[in-house]
Short mmCIF file of C-alpha atoms and ligand atoms in Angstrom, two decimals:
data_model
loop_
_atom_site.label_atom_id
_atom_site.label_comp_id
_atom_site.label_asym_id
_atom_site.label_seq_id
_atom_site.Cartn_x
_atom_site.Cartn_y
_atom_site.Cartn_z
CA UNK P 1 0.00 0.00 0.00
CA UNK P 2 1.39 3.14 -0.89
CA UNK P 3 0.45 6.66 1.12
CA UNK P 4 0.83 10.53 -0.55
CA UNK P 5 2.74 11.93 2.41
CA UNK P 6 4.03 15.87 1.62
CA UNK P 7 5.42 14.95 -1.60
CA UNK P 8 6.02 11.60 -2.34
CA UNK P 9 4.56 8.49 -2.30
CA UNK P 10 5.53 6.39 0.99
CA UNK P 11 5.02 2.57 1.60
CA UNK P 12 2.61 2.77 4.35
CA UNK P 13 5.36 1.77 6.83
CA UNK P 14 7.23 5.22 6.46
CA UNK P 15 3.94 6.95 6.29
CA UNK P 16 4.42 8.75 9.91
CA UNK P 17 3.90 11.92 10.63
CA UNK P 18 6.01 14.13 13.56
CA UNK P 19 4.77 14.00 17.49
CA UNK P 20 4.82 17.84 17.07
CA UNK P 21 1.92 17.97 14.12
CA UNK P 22 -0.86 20.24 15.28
CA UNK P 23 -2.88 17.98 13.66
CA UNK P 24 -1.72 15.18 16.31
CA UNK P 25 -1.15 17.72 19.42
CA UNK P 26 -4.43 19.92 18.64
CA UNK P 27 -6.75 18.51 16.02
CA UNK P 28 -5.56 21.29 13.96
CA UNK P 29 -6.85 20.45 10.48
CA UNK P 30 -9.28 19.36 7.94
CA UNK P 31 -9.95 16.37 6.09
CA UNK P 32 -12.06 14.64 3.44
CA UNK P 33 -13.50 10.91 2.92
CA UNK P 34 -14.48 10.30 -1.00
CA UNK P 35 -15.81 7.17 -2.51
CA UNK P 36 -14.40 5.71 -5.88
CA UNK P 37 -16.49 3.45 -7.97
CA UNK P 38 -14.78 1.46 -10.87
CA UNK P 39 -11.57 3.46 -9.91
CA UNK P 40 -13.00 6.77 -10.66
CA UNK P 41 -14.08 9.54 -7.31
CA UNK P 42 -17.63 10.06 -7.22
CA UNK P 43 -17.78 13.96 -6.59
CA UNK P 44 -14.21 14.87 -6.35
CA UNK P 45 -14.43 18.34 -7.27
CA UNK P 46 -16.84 18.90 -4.38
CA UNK P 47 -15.15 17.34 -2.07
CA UNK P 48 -12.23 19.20 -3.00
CA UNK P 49 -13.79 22.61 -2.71
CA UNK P 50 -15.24 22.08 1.07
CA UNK P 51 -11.97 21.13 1.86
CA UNK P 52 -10.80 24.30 0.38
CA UNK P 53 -13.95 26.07 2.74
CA UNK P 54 -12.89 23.86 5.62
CA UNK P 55 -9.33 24.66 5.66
CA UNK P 56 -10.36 28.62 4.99
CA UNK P 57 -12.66 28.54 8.12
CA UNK P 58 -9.70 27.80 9.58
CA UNK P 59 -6.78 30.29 7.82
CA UNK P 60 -5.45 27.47 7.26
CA UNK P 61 -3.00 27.39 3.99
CA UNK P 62 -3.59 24.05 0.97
CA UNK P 63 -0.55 23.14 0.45
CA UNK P 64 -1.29 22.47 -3.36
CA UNK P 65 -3.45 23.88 -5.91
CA UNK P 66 -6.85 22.23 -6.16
CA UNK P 67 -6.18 20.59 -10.01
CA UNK P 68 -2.99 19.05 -8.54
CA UNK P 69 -4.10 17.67 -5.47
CA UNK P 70 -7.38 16.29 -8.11
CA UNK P 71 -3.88 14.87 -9.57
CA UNK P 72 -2.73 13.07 -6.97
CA UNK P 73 -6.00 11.47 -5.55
CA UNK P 74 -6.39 9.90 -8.51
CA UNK P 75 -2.55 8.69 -8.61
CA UNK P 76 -3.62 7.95 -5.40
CA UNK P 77 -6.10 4.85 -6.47
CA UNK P 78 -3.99 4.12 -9.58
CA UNK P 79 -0.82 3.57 -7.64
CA UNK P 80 -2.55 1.01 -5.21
CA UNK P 81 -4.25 -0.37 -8.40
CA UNK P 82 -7.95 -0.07 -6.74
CA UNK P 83 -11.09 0.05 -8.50
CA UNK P 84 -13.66 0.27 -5.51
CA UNK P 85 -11.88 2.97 -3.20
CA UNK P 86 -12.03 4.49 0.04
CA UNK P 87 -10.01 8.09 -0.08
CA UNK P 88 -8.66 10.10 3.08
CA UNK P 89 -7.31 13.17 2.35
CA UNK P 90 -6.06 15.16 5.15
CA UNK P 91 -4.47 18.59 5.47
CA UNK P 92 -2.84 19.54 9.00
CA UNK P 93 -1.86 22.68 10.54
CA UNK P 94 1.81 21.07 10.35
CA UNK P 95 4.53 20.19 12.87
CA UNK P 96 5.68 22.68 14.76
CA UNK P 97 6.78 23.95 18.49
CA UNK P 98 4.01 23.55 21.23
CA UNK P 99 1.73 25.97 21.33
CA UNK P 100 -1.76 26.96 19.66
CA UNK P 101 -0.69 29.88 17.18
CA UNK P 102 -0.46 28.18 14.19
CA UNK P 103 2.08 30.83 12.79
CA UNK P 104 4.43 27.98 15.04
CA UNK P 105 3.87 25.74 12.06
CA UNK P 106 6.00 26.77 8.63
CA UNK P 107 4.35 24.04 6.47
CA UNK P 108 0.93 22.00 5.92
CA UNK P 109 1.14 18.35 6.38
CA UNK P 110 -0.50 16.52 3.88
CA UNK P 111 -1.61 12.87 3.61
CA UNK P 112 -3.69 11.13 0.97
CA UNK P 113 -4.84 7.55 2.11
CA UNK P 114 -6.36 5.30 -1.06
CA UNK P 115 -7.31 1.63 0.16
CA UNK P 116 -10.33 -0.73 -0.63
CA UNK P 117 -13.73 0.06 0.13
CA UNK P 118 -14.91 -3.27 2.22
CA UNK P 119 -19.14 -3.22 1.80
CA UNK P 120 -21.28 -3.05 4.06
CA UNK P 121 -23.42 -5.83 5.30
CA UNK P 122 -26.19 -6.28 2.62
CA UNK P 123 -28.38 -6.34 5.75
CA UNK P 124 -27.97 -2.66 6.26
CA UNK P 125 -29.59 -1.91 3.26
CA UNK P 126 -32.16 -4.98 2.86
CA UNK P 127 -33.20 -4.86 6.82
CA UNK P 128 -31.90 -1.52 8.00
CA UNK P 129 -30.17 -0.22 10.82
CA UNK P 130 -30.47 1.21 14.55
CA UNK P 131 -30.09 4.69 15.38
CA UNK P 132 -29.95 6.24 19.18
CA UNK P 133 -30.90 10.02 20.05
CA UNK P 134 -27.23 10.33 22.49
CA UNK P 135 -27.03 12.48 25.49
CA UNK P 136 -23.67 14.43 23.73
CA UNK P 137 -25.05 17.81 21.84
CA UNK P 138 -24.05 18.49 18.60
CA UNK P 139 -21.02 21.23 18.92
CA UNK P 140 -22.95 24.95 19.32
CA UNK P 141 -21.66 26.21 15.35
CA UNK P 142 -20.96 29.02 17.37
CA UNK P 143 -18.12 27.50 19.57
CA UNK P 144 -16.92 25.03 16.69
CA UNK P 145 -18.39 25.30 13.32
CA UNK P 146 -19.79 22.01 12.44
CA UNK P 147 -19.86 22.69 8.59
CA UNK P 148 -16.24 22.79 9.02
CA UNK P 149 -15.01 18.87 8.64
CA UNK P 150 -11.84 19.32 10.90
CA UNK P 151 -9.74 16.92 12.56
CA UNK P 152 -11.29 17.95 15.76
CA UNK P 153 -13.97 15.17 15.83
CA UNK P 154 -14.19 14.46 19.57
CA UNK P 155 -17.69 15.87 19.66
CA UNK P 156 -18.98 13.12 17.52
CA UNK P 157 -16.25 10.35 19.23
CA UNK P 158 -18.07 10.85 22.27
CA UNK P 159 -21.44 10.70 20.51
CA UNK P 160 -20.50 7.04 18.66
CA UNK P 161 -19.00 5.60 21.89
CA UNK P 162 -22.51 6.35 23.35
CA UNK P 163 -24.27 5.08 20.39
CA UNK P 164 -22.45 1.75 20.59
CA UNK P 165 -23.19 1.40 24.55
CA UNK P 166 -26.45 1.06 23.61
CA UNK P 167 -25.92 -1.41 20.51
CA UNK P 168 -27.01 1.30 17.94
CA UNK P 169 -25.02 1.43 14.57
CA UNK P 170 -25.16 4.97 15.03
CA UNK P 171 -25.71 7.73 17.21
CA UNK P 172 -27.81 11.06 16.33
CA UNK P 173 -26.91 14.42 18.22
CA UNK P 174 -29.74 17.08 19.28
CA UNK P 175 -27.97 21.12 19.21
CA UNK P 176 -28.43 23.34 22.04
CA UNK P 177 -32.40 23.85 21.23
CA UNK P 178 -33.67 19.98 21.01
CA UNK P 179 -33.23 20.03 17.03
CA UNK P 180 -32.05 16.76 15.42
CA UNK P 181 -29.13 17.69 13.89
CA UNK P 182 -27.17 14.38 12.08
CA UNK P 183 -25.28 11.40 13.07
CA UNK P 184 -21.68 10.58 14.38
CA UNK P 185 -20.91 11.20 10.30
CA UNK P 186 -23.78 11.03 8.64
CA UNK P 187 -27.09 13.38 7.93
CA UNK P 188 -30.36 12.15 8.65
CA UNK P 189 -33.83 12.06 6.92
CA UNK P 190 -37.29 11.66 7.80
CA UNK P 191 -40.05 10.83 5.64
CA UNK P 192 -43.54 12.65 7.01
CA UNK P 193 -46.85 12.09 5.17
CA UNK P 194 -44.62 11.63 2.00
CA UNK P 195 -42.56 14.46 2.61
CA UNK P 196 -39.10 14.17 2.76
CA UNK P 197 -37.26 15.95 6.19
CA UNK P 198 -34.28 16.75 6.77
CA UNK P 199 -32.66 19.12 9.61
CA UNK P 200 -31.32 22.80 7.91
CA UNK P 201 -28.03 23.85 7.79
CA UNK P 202 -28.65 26.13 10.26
CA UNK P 203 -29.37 23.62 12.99
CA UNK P 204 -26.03 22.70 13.04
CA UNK P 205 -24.63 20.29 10.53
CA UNK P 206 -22.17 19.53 7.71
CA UNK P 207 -23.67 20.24 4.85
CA UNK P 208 -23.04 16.32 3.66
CA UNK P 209 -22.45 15.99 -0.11
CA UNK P 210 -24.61 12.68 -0.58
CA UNK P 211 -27.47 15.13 1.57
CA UNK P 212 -27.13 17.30 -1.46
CA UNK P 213 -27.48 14.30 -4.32
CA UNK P 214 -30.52 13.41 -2.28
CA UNK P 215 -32.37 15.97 -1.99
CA UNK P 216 -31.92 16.95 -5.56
CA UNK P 217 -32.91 13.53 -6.75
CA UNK P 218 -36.14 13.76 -4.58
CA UNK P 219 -36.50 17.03 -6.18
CA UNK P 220 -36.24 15.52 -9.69
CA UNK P 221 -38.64 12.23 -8.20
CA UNK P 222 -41.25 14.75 -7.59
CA UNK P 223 -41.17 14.14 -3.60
CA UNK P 224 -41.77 16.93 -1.80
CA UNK P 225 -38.61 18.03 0.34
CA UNK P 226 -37.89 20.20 2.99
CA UNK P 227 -34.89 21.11 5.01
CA UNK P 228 -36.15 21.92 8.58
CA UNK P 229 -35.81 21.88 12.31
CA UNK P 230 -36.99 18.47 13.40
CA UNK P 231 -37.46 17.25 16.93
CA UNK P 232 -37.54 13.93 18.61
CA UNK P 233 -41.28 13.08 18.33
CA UNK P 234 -40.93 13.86 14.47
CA UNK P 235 -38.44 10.71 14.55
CA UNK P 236 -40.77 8.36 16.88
CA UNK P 237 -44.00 9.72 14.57
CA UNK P 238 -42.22 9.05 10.63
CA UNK P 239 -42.87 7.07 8.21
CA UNK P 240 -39.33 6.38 7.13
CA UNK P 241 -35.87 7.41 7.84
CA UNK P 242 -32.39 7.05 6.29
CA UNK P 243 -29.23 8.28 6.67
CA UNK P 244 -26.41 9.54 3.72
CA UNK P 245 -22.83 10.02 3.64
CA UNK P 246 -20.41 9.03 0.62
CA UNK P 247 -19.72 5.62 2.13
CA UNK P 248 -22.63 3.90 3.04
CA UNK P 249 -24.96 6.40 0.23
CA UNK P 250 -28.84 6.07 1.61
CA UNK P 251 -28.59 3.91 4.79
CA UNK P 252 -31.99 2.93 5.67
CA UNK P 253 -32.99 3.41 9.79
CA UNK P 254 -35.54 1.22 11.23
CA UNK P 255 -34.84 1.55 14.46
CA UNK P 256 -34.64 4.40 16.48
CA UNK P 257 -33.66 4.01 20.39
CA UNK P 258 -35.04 0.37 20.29
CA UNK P 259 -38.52 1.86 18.74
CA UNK P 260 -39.36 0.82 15.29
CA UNK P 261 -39.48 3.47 12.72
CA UNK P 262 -42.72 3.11 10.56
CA UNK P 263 -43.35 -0.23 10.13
CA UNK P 264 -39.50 -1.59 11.21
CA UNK P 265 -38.72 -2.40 7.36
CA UNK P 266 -37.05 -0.06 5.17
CA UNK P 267 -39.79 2.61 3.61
CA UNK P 268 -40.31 2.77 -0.54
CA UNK P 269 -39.50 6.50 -0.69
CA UNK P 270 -35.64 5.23 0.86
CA UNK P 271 -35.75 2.59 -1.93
CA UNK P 272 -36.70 4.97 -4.64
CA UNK P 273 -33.93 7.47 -3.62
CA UNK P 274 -31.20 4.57 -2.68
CA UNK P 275 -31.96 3.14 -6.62
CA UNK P 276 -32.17 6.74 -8.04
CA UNK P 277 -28.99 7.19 -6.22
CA UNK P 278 -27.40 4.87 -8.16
CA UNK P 279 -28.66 5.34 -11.18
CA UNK P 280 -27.32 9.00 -10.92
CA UNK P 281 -24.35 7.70 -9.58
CA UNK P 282 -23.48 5.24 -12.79
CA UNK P 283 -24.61 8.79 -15.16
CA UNK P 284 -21.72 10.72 -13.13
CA UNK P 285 -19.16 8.35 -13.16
CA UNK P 286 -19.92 8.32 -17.02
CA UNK P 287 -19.18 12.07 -17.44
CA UNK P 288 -16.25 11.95 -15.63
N1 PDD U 1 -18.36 11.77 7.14
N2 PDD U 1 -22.05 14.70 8.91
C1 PDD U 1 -20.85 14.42 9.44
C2 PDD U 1 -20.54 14.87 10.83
C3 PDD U 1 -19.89 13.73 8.67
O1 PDD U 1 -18.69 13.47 9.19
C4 PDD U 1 -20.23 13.32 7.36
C5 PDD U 1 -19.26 12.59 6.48
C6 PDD U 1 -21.51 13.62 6.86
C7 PDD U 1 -21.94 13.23 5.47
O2 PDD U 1 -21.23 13.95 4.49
P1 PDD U 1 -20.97 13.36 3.02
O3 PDD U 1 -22.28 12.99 2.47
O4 PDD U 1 -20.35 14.49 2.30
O5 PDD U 1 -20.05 12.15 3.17
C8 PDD U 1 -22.39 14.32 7.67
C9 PDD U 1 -17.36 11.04 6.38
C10 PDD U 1 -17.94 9.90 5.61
C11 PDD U 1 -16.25 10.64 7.31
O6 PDD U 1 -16.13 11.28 8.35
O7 PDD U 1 -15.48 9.75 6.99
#
C-alpha cells in the first residue's frame, strides 16, 4: 500500500507523521473521505472545494493547488491499483513547536490515504439499521463550526461511543435547542406524510455531499422536500428514515432508540432514492 505523504509516495510503513503535528497535538486540520467506484471519485471536485472552505474557516493554507491535489487522488487509487476505493485526504496545521498559534507551524502536512472500500453488510440496506438520540449535543456552530469537517472530531467520538453502549449502529446528536441535527458522520432524513425531512443547515450540521445528491434527486422524483428543524417526536412519529454520507450512500434506519421506525422495514420512498442514487451515480461516473 502506498500513502501521498508531503510529496512523495511512501510505503505505508514510512507513512508517519512528527509527534509535534498540530494535527496530532491539537486537532488542527481538515480532512475529506471520498468514494471511488470502478476506480474513478464520485464527486471529487466537491469534495475538494469544502476542503478548500474547511481549511479557509480555519486560515489554514492548501498546500497544493486544487487541479494538482485532483492529480494526486487519482494517482492515489492508480498507484494502489484499486477500483472500488475508500479516499482520506487530510491537510494539518503542520509540525511545529508547542503551542496553539499556528504561525508555530511553517508548512501543511498533507496525507492522501487510497485503500479498498470493504461493503457493508447487505443487511444494512435490505433490513436496515439502529439509530440512538445520544445524550452528547451536537457542537454549538458558534463554539466550533460544524460545517467545518476538521480533525477535531471528539464531539462526535463521544457521541459514537454512546451510540455503541447502547448497541445502535449509530448515534444522532440534538444542538443546544432539542433540534435533530445528524449522526456521528452522517445526515439524517425523515419521511412525514410523504414528505421528505431533513434538519437545515442552520441547525447545526455539515452540509453532507450525498445530503445534497438526495435531496436533488427527490426534487427531480417529484417528492416533496424540505430542510427543517426536526425534533424527537418527528423521529418516533415518521414514516421512514435514512441516513447519507459518501460511504454507506442512503442507509436505511428502522430503528430508532429500540422503537421501530414506521413499520420496522425499510420505507419505498428510501428505496426509490437509494436506486435513483445509483442510477445518478453510474450517469456521473460516465461524465467523468
Ligand atoms: N463523514 N455529517 C458528518 C458529521 C460527517 O462526518 C459526514 C461525512 C456527513 C456526510 O457527508 P458526506 O455525504 O459528504 O459524506 C455528515 C465522512 C464519511 C467521514 O467522516 O469519513
Amino acid at each position: 500500500m502506498w500513502v501521498y505523504l508531503n510529496d512523495r509516495f511512501v510505503p505505508r510503513e514510512e507513512a508517519v507523521v512528527s509527534v509535534f503535528d498540530h494535527g496530532f497535538l491539537y486537532g488542527d486540520g481538515v480532512y475529506e473521505t471520498m468514494r471511488a467506484y470502478r476506480g474513478r471519485v464520485f464527486l471529487l471536485e466537491k469534495h475538494l472545494a469544502r476542503l478548500e472552505r474547511s481549511a479557509e474557516r480555519l486560515q489554514l493554507r492548501m498546500p497544493i493547488p486544487r487541479e494538482h491535489l485532483a492529480d494526486l487522488v487519482r494517482a492515489s487509487i492508480e498507484r494502489n491499483r484499486l477500483q472500488e476505493a475508500y479516499v482520506r485526504v487530510t491537510v494539518s496545521r503542520g509540525a511545529g513547536e508547542i503551542g496553539l498559534d499556528p504561525a508555530l507551524c511553517k508548512t501543511p502536512t498533507l496525507v492522501i490515504i487510497a485503500k479498498a472500500f470493504l461493503p457493508y453488510p447487505d443487511s444494512f440496506y435490505s433490513e436496515g439499521i439502529s439509530i440512538a438520540i445520544v445524550q452528547t449535543r451536537r457542537n454549538l456552530p458558534e463554539a466550533l463550526p460544524p460545517d467545518v469537517k476538521s480533525l477535531n472530531f471528539l464531539n462526535n467520538i463521544l457521541a459514537k461511543m454512546e451510540a455503541i453502549a447502547v448497541g445502535a449502529y449509530e448515534g444522532v446528536m440534538l444542538n443546544h435547542r432539542d433540534e435533530l441535527t445528524e449522526g456521528t458522520t452522517s445526515n439524517l432524513f425523515v419521511v412525514q406524510n410523504g414528505r421528505l425531512c431533513t434538519p437545515a443547515r442552520e441547525c447545526g450540521i455539515l452540509d453532507g455531499l450525498t445530503r445534497g445528491v438526495v435531496l436533488q434527486l427527490a426534487d427531480e422524483l417529484k417528492i416533496p422536500t424540505e430542510e427543517t428543524r426536526l425534533y424527537v417526536e418527528h423521529l418516533y412519529g415518521a414514516e421512514e428514515c435514512f441516513l447519507t454520507n459518501t460511504t454507506h450512500e442512503v442507509l436505511p434506519v428502522t430503528k430508532a432508540n429500540s422503537r421501530p421506525v414506521g413499520n420496522g422495514r425499510p420505507g419505498p420512498i428510501t428505496s426509490r432514492l437509494r436506486a435513483s442514487f445509483q442510477t445518478s451515480l453510474n450517469g456521473l461516473l460516465e461524465r467523468t
